[in-house]
Coordinates of N, CA and C in Angstrom, one line a residue:
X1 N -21.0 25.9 -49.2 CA -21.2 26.9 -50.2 C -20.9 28.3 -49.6
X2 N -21.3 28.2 -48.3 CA -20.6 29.9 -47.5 C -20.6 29.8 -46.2
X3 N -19.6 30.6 -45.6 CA -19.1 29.9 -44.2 C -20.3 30.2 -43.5
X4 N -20.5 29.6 -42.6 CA -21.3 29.3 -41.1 C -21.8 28.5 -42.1
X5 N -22.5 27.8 -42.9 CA -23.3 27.3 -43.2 C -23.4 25.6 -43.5
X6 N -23.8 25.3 -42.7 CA -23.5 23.6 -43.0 C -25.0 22.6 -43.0
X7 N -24.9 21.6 -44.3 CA -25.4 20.7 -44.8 C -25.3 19.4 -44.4
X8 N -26.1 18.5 -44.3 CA -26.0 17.2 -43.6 C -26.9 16.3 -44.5
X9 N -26.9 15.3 -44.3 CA -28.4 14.3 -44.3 C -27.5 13.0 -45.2
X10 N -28.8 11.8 -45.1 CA -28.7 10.3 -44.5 C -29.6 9.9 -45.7
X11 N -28.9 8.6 -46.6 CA -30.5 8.1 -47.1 C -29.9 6.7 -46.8
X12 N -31.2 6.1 -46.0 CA -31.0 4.5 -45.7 C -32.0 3.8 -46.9
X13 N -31.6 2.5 -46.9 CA -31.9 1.7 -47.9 C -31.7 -0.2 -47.2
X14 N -32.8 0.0 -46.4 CA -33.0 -2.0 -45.7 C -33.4 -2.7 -46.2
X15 N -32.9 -3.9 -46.2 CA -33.6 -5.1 -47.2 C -33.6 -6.2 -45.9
X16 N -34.6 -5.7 -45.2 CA -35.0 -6.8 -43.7 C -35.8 -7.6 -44.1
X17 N -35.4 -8.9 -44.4 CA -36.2 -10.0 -44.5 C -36.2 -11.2 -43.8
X18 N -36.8 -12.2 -43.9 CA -36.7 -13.7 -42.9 C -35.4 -14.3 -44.4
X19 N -34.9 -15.2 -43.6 CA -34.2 -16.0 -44.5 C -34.1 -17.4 -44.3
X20 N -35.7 -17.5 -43.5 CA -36.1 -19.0 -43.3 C -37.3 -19.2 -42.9
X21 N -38.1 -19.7 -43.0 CA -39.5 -19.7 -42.4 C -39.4 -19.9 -40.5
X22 N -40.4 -19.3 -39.8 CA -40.6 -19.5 -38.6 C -42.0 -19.9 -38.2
X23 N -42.3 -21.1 -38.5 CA -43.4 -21.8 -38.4 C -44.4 -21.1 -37.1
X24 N -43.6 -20.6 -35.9 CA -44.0 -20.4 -34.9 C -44.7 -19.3 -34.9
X25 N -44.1 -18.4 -35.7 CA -44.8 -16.9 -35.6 C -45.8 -16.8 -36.9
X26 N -45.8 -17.8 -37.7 CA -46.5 -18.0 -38.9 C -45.8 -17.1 -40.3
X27 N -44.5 -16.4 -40.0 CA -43.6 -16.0 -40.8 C -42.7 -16.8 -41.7
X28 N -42.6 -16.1 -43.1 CA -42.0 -17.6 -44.1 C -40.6 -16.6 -44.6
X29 N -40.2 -17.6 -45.1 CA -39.2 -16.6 -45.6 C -39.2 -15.8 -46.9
X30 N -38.5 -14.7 -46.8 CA -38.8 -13.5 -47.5 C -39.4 -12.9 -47.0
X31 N -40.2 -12.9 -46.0 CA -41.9 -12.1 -45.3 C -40.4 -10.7 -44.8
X32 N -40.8 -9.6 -44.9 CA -40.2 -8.6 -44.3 C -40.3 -8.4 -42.9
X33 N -39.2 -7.9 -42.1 CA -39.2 -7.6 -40.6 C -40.3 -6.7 -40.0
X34 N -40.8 -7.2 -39.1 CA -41.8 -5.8 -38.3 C -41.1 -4.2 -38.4
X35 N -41.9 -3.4 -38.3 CA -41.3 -2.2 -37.8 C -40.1 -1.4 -38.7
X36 N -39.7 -2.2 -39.7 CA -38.2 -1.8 -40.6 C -38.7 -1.2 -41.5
X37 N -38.6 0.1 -41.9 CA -39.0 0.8 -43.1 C -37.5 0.6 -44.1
X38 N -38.1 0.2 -45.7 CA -37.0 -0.1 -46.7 C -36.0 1.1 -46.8
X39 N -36.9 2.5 -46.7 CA -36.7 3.6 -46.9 C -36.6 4.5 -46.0
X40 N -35.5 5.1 -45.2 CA -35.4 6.3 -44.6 C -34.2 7.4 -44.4
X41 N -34.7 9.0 -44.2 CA -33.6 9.7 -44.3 C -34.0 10.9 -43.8
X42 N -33.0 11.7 -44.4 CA -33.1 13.0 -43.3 C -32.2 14.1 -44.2
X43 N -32.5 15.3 -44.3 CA -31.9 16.0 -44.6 C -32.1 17.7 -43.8
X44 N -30.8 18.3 -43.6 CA -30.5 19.1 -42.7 C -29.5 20.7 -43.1
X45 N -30.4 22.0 -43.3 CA -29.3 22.5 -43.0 C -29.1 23.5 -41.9
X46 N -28.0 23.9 -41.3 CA -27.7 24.5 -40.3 C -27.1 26.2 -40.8
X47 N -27.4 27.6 -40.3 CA -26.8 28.3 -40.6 C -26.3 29.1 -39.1
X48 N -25.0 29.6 -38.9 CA -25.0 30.2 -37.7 C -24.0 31.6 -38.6
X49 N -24.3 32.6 -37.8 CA -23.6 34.0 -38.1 C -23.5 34.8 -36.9
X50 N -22.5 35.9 -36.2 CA -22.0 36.3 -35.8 C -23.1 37.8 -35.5
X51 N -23.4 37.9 -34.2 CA -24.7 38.8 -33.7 C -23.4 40.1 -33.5
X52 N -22.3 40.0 -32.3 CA -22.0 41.0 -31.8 C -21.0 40.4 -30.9
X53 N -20.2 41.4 -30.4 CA -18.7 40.4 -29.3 C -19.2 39.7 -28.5
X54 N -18.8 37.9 -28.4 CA -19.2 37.0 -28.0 C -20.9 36.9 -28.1
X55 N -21.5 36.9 -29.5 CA -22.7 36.8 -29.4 C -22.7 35.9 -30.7
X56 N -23.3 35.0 -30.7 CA -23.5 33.8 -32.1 C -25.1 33.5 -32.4
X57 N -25.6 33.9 -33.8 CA -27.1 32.9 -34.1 C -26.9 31.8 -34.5
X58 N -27.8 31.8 -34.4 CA -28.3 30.5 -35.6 C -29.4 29.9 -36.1
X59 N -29.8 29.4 -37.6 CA -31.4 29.1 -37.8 C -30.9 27.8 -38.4
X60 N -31.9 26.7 -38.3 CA -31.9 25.5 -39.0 C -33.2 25.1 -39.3
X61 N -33.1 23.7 -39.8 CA -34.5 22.9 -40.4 C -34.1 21.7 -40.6
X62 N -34.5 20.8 -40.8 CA -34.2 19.6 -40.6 C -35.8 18.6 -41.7
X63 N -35.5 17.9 -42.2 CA -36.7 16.9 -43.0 C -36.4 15.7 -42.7
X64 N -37.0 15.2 -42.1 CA -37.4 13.6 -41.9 C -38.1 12.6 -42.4
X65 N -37.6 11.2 -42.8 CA -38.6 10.8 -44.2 C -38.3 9.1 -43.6
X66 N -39.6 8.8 -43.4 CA -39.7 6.9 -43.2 C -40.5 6.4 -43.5
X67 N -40.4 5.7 -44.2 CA -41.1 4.8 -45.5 C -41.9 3.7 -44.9
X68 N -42.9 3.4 -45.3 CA -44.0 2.4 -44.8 C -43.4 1.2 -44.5
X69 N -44.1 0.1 -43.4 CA -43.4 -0.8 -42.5 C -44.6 -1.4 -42.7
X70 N -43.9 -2.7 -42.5 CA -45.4 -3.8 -41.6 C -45.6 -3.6 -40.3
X71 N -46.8 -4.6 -39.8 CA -46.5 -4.7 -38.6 C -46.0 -6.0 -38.4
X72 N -45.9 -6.1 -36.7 CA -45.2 -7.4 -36.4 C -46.2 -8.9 -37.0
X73 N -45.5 -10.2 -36.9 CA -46.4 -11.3 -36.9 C -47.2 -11.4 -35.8
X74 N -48.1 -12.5 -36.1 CA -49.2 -12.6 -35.8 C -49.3 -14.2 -35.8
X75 N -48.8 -14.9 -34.6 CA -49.1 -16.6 -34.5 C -50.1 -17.4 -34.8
X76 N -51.5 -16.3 -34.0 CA -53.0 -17.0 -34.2 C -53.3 -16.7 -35.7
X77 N -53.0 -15.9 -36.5 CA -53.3 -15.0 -37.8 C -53.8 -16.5 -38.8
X78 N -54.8 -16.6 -39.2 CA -55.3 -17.2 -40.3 C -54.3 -17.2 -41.4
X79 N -54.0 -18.2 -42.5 CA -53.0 -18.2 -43.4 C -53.2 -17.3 -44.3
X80 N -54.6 -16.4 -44.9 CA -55.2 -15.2 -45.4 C -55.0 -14.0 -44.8
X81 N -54.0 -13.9 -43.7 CA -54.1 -12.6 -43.0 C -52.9 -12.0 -43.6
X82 N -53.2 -10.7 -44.1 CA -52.0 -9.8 -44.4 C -51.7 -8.7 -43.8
X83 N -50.8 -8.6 -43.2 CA -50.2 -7.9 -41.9 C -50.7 -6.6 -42.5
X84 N -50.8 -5.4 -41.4 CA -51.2 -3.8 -41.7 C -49.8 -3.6 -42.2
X85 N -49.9 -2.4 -43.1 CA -49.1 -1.7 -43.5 C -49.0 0.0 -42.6
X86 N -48.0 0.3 -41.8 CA -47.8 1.4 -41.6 C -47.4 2.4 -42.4
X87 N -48.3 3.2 -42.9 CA -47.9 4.3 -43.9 C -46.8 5.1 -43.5
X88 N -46.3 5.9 -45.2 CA -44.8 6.6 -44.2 C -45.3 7.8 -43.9
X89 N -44.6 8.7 -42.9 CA -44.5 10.1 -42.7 C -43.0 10.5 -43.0
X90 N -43.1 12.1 -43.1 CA -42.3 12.9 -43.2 C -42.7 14.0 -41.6
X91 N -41.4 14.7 -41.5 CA -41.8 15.9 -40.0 C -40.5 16.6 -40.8
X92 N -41.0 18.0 -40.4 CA -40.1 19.0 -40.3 C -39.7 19.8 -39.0
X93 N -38.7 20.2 -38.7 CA -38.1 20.5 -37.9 C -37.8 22.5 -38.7
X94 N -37.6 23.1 -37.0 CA -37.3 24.3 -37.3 C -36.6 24.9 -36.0
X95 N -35.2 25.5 -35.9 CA -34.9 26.4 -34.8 C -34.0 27.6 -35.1
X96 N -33.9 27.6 -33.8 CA -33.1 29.4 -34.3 C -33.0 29.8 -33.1
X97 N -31.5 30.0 -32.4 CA -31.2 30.8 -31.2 C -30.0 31.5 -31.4
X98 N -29.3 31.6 -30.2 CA -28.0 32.7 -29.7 C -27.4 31.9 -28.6
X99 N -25.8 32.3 -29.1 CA -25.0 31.6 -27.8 C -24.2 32.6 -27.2
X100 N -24.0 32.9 -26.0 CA -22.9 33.6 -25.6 C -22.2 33.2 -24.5
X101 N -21.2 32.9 -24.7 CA -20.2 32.3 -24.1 C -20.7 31.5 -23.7
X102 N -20.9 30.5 -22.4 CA -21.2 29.4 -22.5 C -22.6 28.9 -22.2
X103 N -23.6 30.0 -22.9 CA -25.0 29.9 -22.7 C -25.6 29.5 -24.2
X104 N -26.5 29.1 -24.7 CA -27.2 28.8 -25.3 C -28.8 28.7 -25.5
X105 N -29.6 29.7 -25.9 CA -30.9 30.1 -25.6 C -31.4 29.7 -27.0
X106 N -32.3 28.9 -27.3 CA -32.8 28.1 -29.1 C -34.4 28.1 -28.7
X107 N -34.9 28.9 -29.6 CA -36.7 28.4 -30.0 C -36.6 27.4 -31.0
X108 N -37.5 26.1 -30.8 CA -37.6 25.5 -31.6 C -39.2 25.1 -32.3
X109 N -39.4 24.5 -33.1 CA -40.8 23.3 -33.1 C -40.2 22.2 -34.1
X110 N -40.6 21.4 -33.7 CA -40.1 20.1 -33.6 C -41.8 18.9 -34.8
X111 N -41.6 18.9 -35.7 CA -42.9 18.2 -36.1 C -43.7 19.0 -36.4
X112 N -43.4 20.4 -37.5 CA -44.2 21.3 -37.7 C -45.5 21.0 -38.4
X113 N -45.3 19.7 -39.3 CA -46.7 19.8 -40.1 C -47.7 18.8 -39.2
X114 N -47.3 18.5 -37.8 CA -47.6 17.7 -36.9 C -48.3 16.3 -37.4
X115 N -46.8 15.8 -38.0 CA -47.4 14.4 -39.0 C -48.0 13.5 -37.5
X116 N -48.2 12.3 -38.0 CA -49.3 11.8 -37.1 C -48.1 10.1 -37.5
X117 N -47.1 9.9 -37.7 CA -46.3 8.9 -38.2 C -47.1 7.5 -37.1
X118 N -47.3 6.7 -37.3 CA -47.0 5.1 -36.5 C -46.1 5.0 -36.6
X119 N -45.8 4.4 -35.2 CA -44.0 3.8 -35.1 C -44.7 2.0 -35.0
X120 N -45.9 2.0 -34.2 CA -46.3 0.0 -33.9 C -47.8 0.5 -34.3
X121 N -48.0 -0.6 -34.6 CA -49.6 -1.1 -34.8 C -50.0 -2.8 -34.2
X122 N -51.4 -2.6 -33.3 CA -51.2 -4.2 -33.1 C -52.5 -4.3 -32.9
X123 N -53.1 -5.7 -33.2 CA -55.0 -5.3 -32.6 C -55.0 -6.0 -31.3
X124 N -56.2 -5.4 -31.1 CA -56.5 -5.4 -29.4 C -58.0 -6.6 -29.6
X125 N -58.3 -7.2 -30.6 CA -59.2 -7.9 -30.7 C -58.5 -9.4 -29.9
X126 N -59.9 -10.4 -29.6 CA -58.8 -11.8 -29.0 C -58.6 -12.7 -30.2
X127 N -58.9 -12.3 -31.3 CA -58.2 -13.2 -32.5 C -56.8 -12.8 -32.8
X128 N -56.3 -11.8 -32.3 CA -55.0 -10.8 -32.4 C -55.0 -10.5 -34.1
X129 N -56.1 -10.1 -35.1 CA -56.3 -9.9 -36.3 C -57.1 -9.0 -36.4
X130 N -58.4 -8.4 -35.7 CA -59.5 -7.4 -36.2 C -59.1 -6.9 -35.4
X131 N -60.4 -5.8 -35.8 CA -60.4 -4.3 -35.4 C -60.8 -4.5 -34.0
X132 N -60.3 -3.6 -33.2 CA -59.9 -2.5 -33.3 C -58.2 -2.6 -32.6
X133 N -57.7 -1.8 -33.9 CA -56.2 -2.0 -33.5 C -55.5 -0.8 -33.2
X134 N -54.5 -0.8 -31.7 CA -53.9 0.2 -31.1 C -52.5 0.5 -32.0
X135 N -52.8 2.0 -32.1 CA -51.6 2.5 -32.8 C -50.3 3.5 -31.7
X136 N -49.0 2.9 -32.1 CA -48.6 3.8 -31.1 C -47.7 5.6 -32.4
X137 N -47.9 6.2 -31.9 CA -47.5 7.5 -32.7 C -46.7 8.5 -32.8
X138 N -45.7 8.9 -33.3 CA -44.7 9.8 -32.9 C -45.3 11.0 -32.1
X139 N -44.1 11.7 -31.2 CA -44.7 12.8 -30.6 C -45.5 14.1 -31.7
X140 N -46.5 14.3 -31.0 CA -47.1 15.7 -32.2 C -45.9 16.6 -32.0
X141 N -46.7 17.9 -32.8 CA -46.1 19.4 -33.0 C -45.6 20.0 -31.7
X142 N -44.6 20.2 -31.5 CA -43.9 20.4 -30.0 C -43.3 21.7 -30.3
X143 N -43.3 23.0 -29.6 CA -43.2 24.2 -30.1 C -42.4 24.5 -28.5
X144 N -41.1 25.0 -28.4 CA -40.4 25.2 -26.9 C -39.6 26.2 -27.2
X145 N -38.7 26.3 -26.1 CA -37.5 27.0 -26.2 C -36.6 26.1 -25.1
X146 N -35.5 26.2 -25.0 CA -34.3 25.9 -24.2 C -33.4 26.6 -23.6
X147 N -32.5 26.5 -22.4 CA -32.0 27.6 -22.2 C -30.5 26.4 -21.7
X148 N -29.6 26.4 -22.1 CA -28.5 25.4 -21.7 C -26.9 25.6 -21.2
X149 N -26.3 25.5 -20.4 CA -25.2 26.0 -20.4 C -23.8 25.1 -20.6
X150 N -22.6 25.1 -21.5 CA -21.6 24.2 -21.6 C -20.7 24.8 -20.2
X151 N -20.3 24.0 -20.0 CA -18.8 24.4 -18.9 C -17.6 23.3 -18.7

């Protein structure tokens, strides 16, 4: 829509399923894959403009979006056990630096509303089904800078 300015983004759409029962892990078919969100995407835009002779900005932002998952199976699992559902998150992204010649200096934060996403869920109980179960979690709100050089 206007130069330096560029637009991006992704919308996925998985249909991970069994397409046969696996007696072993107590999975049937149709049961959906661990860890696969149906839904995920991203959208992105980038602006960069012209500071001064060999001097370049730039600001962006970035949205991130992954749709609720199961967790994995569960062999010992009672034929009543219904796997956890990992809720979805979203994260936003934010930066903005300067290039000059072949330097590159960017503040960023990374996970601004410092979602708390699951990526795995598993219980730590010895029936491998109750509480209390270990979650593992995207990195939190990460606030930096960079300093990088191309050559």
């Amino acid at each position: 829509p206007t130069p330096g300015l560029t637009l991006s983004g992704s919308l996925n759409y998985t249909e991970a399923k069994l397409t046969a029962d696996a007696p072993g892990i107590k999975a049937m078919d149709g049961d959906r894959l661990p860890n696969v969100p149906k839904l995920s995407g991203y959208l992105s835009a980038d602006y960069s403009f012209h500071l001064a002779t060999a001097w370049e900005g730039y600001v962006g932002s970035s949205l991130h979006y992954t749709a609720n998952r199961v967790s994995g199976f569960v062999s010992s699992a009672p034929a009543s056990f219904q796997r956890p559902v990992m809720p979805s998150y979203t994260t936003y992204d934010l930066r903005a630096g300067v290039t000059h010649d072949m330097w590159d200096l960017e503040l960023y934060a990374k996970n601004l509303g410092n979602s708390r996403g699951i990526t795995s869920l598993r219980s730590l109980a010895f029936d491998s089904v109750s509480n209390p179960y270990a979650a593992s979690i995207i990195q939190p709100r990460t606030v930096g800078i960079t300093l990088s050089m191309q050559y």
